[in-house]
mmCIF file of C-alpha atoms in Angstrom:
data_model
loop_
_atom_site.group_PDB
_atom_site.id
_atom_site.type_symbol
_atom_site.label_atom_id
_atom_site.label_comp_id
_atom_site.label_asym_id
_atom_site.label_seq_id
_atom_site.Cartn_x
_atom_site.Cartn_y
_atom_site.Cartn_z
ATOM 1 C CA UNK A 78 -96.174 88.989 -51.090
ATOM 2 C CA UNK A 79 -96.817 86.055 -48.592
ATOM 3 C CA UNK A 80 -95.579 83.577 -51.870
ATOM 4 C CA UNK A 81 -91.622 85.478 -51.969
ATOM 5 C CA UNK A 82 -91.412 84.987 -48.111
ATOM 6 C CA UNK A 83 -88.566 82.486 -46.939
ATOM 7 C CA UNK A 84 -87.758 81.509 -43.204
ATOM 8 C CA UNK A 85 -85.433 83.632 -42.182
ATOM 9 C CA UNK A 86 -83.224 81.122 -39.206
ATOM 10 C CA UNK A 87 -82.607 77.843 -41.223
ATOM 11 C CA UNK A 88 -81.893 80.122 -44.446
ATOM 12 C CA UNK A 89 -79.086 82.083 -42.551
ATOM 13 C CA UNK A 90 -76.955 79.322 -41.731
ATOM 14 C CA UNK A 91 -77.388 77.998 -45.221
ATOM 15 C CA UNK A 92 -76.267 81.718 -46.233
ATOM 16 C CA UNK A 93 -73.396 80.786 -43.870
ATOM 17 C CA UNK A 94 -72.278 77.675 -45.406
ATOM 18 C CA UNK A 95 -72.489 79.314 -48.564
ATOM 19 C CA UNK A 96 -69.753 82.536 -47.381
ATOM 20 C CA UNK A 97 -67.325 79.517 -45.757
ATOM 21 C CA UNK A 98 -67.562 77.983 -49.258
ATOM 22 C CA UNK A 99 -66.538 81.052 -51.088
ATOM 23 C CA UNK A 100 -63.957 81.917 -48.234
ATOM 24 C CA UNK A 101 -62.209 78.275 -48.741
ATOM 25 C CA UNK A 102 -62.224 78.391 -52.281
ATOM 26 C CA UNK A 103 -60.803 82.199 -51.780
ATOM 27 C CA UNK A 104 -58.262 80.923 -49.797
ATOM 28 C CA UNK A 105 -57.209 78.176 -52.470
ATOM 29 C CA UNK A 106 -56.669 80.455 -54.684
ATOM 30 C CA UNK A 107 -54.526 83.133 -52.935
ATOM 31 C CA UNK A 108 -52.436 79.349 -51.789
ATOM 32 C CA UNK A 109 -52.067 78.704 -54.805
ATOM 33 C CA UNK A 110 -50.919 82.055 -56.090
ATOM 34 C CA UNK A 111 -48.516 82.425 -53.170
ATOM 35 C CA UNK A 112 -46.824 79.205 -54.299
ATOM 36 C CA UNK A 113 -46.097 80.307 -57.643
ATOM 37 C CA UNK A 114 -43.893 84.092 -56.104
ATOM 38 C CA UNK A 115 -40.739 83.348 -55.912
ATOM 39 C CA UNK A 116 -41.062 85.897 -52.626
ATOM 40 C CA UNK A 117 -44.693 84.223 -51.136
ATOM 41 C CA UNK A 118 -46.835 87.409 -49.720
ATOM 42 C CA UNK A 119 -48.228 84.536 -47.136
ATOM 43 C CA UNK A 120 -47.984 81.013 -46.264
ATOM 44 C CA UNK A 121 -49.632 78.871 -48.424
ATOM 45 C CA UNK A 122 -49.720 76.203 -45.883
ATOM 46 C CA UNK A 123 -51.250 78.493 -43.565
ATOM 47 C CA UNK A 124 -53.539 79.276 -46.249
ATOM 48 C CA UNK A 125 -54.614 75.985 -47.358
ATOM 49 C CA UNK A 126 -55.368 75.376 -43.188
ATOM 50 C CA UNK A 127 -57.787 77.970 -43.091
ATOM 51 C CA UNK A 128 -59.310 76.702 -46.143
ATOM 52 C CA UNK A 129 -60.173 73.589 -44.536
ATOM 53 C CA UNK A 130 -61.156 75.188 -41.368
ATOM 54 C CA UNK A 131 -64.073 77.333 -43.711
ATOM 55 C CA UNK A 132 -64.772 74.067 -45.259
ATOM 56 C CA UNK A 133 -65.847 72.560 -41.580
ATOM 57 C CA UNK A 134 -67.311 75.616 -40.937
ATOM 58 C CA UNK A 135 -69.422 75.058 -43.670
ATOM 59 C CA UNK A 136 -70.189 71.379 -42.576
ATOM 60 C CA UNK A 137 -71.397 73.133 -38.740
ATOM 61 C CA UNK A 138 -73.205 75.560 -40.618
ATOM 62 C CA UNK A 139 -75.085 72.627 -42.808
ATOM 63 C CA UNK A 140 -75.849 70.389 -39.979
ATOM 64 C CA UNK A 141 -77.483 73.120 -38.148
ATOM 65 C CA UNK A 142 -79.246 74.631 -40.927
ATOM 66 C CA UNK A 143 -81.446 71.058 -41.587
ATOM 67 C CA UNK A 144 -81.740 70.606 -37.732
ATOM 68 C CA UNK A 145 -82.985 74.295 -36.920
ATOM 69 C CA UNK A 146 -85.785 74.047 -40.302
ATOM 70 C CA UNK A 147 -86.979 70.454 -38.859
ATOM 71 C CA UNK A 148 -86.901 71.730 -34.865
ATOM 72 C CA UNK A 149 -89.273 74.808 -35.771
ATOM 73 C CA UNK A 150 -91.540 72.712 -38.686
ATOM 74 C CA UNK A 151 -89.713 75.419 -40.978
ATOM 75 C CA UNK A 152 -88.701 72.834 -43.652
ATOM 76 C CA UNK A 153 -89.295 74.009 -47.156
ATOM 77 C CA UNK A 154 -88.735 73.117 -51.092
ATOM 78 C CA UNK A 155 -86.834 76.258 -51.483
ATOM 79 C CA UNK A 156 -84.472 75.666 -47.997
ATOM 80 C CA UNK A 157 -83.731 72.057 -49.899
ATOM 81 C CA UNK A 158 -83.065 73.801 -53.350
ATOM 82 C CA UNK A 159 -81.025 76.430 -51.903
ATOM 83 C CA UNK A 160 -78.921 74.087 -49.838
ATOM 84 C CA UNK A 161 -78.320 71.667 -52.431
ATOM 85 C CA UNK A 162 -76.773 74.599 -54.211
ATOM 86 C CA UNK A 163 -74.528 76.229 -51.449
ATOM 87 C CA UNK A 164 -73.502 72.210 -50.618
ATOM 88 C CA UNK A 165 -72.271 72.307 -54.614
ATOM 89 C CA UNK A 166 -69.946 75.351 -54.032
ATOM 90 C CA UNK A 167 -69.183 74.106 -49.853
ATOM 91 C CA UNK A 168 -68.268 70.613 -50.212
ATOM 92 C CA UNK A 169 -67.606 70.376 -53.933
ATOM 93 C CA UNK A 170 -66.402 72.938 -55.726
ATOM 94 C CA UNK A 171 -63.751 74.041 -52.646
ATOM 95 C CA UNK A 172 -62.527 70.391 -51.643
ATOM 96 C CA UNK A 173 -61.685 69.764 -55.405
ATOM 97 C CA UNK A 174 -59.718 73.611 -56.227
ATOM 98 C CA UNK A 175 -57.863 72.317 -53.057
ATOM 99 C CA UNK A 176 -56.916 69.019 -54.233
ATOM 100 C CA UNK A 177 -56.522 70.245 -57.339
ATOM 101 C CA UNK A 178 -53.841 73.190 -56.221
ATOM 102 C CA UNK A 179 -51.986 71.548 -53.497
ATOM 103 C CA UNK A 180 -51.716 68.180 -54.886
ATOM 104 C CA UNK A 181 -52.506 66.895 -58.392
ATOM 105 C CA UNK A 182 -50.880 69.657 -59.981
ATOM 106 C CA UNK A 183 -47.710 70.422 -58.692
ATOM 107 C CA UNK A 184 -45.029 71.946 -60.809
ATOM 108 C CA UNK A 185 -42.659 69.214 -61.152
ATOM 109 C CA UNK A 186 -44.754 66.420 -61.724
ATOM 110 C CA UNK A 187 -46.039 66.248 -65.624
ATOM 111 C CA UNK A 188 -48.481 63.571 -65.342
ATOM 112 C CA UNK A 189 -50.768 64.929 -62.019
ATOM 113 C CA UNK A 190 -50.440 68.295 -64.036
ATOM 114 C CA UNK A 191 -52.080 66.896 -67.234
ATOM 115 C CA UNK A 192 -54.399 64.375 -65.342
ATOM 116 C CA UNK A 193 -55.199 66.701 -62.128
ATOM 117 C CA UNK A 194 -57.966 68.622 -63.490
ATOM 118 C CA UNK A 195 -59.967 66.004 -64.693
ATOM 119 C CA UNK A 196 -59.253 63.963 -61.334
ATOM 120 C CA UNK A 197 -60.797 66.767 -59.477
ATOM 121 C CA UNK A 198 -63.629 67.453 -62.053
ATOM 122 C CA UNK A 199 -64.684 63.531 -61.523
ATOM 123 C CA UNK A 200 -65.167 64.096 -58.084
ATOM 124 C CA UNK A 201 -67.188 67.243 -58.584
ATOM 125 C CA UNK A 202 -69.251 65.455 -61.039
ATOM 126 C CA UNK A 203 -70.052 63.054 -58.840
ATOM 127 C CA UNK A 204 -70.880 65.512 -55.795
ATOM 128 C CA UNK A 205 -73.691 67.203 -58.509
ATOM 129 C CA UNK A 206 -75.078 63.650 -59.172
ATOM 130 C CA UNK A 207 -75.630 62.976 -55.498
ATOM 131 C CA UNK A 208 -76.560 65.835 -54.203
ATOM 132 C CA UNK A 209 -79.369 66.181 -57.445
ATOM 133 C CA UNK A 210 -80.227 62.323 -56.400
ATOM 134 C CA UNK A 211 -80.814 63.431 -53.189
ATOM 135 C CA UNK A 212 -83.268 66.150 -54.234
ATOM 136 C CA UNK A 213 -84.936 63.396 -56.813
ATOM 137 C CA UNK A 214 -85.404 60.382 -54.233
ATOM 138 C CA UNK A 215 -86.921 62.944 -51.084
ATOM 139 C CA UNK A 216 -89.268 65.409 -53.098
ATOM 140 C CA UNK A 217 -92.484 64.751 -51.411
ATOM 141 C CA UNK A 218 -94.597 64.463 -54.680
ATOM 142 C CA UNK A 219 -92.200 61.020 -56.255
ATOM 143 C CA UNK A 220 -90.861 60.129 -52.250
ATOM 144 C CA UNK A 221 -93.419 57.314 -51.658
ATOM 145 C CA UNK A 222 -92.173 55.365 -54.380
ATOM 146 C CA UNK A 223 -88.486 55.781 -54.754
ATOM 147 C CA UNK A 224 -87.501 55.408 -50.566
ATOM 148 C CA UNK A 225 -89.029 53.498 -47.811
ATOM 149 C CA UNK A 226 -90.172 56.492 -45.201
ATOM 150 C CA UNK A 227 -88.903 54.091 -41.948
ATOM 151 C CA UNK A 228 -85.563 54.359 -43.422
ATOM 152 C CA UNK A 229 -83.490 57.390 -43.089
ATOM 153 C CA UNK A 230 -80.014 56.036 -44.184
ATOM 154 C CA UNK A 231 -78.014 57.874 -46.712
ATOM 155 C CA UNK A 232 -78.041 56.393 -49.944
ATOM 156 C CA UNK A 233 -74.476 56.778 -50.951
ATOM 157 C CA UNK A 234 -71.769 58.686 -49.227
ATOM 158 C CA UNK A 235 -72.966 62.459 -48.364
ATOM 159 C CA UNK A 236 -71.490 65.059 -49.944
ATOM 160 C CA UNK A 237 -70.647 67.405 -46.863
ATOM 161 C CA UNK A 238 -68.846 63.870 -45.019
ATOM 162 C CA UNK A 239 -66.715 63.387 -48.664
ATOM 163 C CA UNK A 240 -65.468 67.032 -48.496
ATOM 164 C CA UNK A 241 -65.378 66.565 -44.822
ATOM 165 C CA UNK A 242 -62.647 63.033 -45.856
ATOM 166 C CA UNK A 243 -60.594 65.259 -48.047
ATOM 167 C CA UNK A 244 -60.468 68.144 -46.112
ATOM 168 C CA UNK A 245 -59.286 66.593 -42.647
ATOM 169 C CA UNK A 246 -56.402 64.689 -44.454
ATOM 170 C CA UNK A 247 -55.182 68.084 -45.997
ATOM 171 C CA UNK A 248 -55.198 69.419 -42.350
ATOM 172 C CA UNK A 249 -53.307 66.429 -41.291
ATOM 173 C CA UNK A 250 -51.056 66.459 -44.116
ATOM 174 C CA UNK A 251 -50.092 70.314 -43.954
ATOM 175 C CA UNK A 252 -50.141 70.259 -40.114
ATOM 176 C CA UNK A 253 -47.825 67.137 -39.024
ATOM 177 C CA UNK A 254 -45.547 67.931 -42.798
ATOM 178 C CA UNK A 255 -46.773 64.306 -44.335
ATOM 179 C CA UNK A 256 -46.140 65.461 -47.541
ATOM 180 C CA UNK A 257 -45.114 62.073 -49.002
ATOM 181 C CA UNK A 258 -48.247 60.348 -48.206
ATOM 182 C CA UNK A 259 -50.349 63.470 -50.018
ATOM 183 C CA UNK A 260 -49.521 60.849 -53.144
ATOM 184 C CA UNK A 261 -52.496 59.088 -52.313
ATOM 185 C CA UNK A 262 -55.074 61.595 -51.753
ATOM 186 C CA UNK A 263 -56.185 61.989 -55.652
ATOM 187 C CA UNK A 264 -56.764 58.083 -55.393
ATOM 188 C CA UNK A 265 -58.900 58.319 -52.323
ATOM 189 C CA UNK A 266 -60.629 60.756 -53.845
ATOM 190 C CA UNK A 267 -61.814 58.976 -57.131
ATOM 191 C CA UNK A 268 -62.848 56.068 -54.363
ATOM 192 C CA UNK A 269 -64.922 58.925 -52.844
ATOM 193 C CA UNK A 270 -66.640 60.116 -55.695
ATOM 194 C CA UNK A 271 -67.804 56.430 -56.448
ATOM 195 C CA UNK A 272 -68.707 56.015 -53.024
ATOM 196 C CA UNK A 273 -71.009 59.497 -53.034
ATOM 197 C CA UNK A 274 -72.879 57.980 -55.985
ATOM 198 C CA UNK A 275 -72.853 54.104 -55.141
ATOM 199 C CA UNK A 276 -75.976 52.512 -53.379
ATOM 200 C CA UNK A 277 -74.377 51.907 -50.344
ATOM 201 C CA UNK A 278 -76.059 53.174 -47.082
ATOM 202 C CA UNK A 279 -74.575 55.659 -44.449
ATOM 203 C CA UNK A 280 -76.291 56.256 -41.328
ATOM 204 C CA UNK A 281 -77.882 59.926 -41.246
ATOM 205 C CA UNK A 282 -77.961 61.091 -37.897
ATOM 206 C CA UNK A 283 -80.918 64.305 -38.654
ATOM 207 C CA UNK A 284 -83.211 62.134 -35.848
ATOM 208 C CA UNK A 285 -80.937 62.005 -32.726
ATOM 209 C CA UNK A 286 -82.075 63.821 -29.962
ATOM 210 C CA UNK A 287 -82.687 63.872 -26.447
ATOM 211 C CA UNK A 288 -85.163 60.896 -26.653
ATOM 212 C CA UNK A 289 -83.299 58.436 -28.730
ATOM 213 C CA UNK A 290 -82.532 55.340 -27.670
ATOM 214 C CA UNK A 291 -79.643 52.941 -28.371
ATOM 215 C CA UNK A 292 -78.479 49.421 -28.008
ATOM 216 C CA UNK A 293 -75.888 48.659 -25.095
ATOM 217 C CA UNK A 294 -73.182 47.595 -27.002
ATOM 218 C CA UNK A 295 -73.754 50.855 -29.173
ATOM 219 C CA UNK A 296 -73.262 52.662 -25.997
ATOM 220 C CA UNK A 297 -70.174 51.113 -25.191
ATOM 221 C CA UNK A 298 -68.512 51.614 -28.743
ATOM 222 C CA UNK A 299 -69.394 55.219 -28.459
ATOM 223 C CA UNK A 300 -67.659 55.367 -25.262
ATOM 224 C CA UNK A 301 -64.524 53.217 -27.326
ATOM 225 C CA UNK A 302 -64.675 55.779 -30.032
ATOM 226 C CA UNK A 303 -64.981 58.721 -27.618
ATOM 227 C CA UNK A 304 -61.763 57.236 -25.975
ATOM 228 C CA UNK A 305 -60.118 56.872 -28.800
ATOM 229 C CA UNK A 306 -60.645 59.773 -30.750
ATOM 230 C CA UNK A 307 -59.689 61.731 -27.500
ATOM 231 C CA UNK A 308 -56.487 60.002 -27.171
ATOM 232 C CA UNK A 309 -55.529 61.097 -30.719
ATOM 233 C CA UNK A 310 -56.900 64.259 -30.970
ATOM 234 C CA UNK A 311 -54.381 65.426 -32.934
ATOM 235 C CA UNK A 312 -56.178 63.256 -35.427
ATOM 236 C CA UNK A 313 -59.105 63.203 -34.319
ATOM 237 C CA UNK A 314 -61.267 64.546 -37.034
ATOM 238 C CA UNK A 315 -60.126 62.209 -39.972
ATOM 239 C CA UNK A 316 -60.385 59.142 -37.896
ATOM 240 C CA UNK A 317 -63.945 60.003 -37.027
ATOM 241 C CA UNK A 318 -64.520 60.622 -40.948
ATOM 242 C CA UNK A 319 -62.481 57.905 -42.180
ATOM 243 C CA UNK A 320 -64.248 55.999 -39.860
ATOM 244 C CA UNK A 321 -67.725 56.834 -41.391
ATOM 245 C CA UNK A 322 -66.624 56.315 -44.572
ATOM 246 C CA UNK A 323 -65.391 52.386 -44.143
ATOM 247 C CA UNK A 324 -68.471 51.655 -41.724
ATOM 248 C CA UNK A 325 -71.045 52.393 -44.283
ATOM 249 C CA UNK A 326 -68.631 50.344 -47.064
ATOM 250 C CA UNK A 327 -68.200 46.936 -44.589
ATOM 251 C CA UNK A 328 -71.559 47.230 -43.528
ATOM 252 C CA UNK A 329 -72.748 46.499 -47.025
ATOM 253 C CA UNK A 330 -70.415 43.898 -47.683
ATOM 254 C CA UNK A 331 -71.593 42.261 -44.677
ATOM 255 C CA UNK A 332 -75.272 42.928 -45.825
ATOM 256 C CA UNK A 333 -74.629 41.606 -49.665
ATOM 257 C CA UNK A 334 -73.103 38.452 -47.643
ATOM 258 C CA UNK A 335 -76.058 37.934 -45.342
ATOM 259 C CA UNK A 336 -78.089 38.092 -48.470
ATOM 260 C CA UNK A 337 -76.107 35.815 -50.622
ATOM 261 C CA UNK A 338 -76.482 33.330 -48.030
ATOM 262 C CA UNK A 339 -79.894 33.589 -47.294
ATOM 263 C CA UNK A 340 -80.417 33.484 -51.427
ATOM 264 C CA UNK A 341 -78.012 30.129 -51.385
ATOM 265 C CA UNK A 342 -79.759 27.852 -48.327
ATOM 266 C CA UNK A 343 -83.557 28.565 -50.000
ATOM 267 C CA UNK A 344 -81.911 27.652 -53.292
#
């Protein structure tokens, strides 16, 4: 029947988030099994790269999913349902089996081996919270009066640019052998799971296109980024998401200060 009919394009590349999802966490798990031979059938190093690289698969997947639905005036309740869910296995689920194998629980350390679990279940807590927030504050029968409709900032940090965080760092970290600074990862992580369901803005980029305009000086720090991110390459992607992640966290500050002030001279 016409009512069981879904749109086939923007569906597929959700389906395609959703099999680099299950290929990443796949990949975890053979890592992590590979570690514990005392003869390793593969390189769990190796393994825990291509994780990542299904995880940002996953992200190109989800970017173009939204974009191709809003292009063709395909965008439907069941294409948000159905990506919320895939998003849940993509970008939480995998990120935290990662963290989870190749750093909080590691054989010699007692206390990430008793804590690790419940590190990583935080921040998949957290990534369900947001992403059902997300559903809550945008269905279009409640969306007049939870969100202003001439604002399309993120409210919190989204879930595909968290797993996007922890991912990148694992490629750096596994990559460039920066094992000792791997230590700090679980911490980053619980600061990324309050960040995903804090109230601080990100800036969601679903309406640039060909006809958008920007400021000058925005111009000119995308060139400065460009230039940058170019000349380390190597770490290119986690500066670019690290960088996402602090701009939305000092741009509040700097808002919450602007306010205070503004609250202080009319007092």
């Amino acid at each position: 029947s016409q009512a069981c009919r879904i749109y086939l394009l923007p569906n597929l590349f959700t389906a395609g988030n959703l099999f680099c999802g299950f290929m990443a966490i796949l990949k975890c798990i053979q890592a992590r099994y590979n570690v514990m031979l005392d003869v390793p059938f593969e390189n769990p190093s190796q393994l825990y790269t291509e994780a990542v690289l299904f995880i940002l698969g996953g992200m190109v997947c989800d970017s173009l999913d939204g974009r191709v639905a809003r292009l063709g005036g395909r965008e439907s309740l069941f294409g948000k349902e159905f990506d919320s869910i895939v998003d849940m296995v993509s970008f939480g689920v995998a990120p935290a089996l990662m963290v989870m194998f190749l750093i909080l629980n590691p054989e010699e350390s007692l206390f990430f081996k008793n804590i690790g679990w419940f590190l990583s279940f935080i921040y998949l807590l957290c990534a369900g919270v947001r992403l059902s927030r997300f559903n809550v504050i945008t269905h279009p029968l409640i969306y007049p009066a939870n969100i202003d409709r001439t604002n399309s900032d993120f409210i919190g940090l989204p879930v595909p640019a968290a797993a996007g965080i922890i991912a990148t760092l694992v490629l750096v970290i596994n990559t460039h052998d920066l094992q000792r600074w791997a230590i700090g990862l679980p911490f980053l992580m619980v600061f990324i799971s309050y960040l995903m369901i804090s109230s601080i803005r990100y800036p969601s980029f679903k309406k640039v296109d060909w006809s958008t305009k920007v400021r000058l000086r925005t111009f000119v720090l995308m060139l400065t980024v460009g230039a940058i991110v170019f000349m380390y390459r190597q770490y290119a992607l986690v500066l670019v998401f690290l960088g996402y992640l602090f701009y939305g966290v000092i741009r509040h500050i700097l808002m919450v200060r602007r306010i205070r002030k503004q609250q202080t001279a009319k007092g």
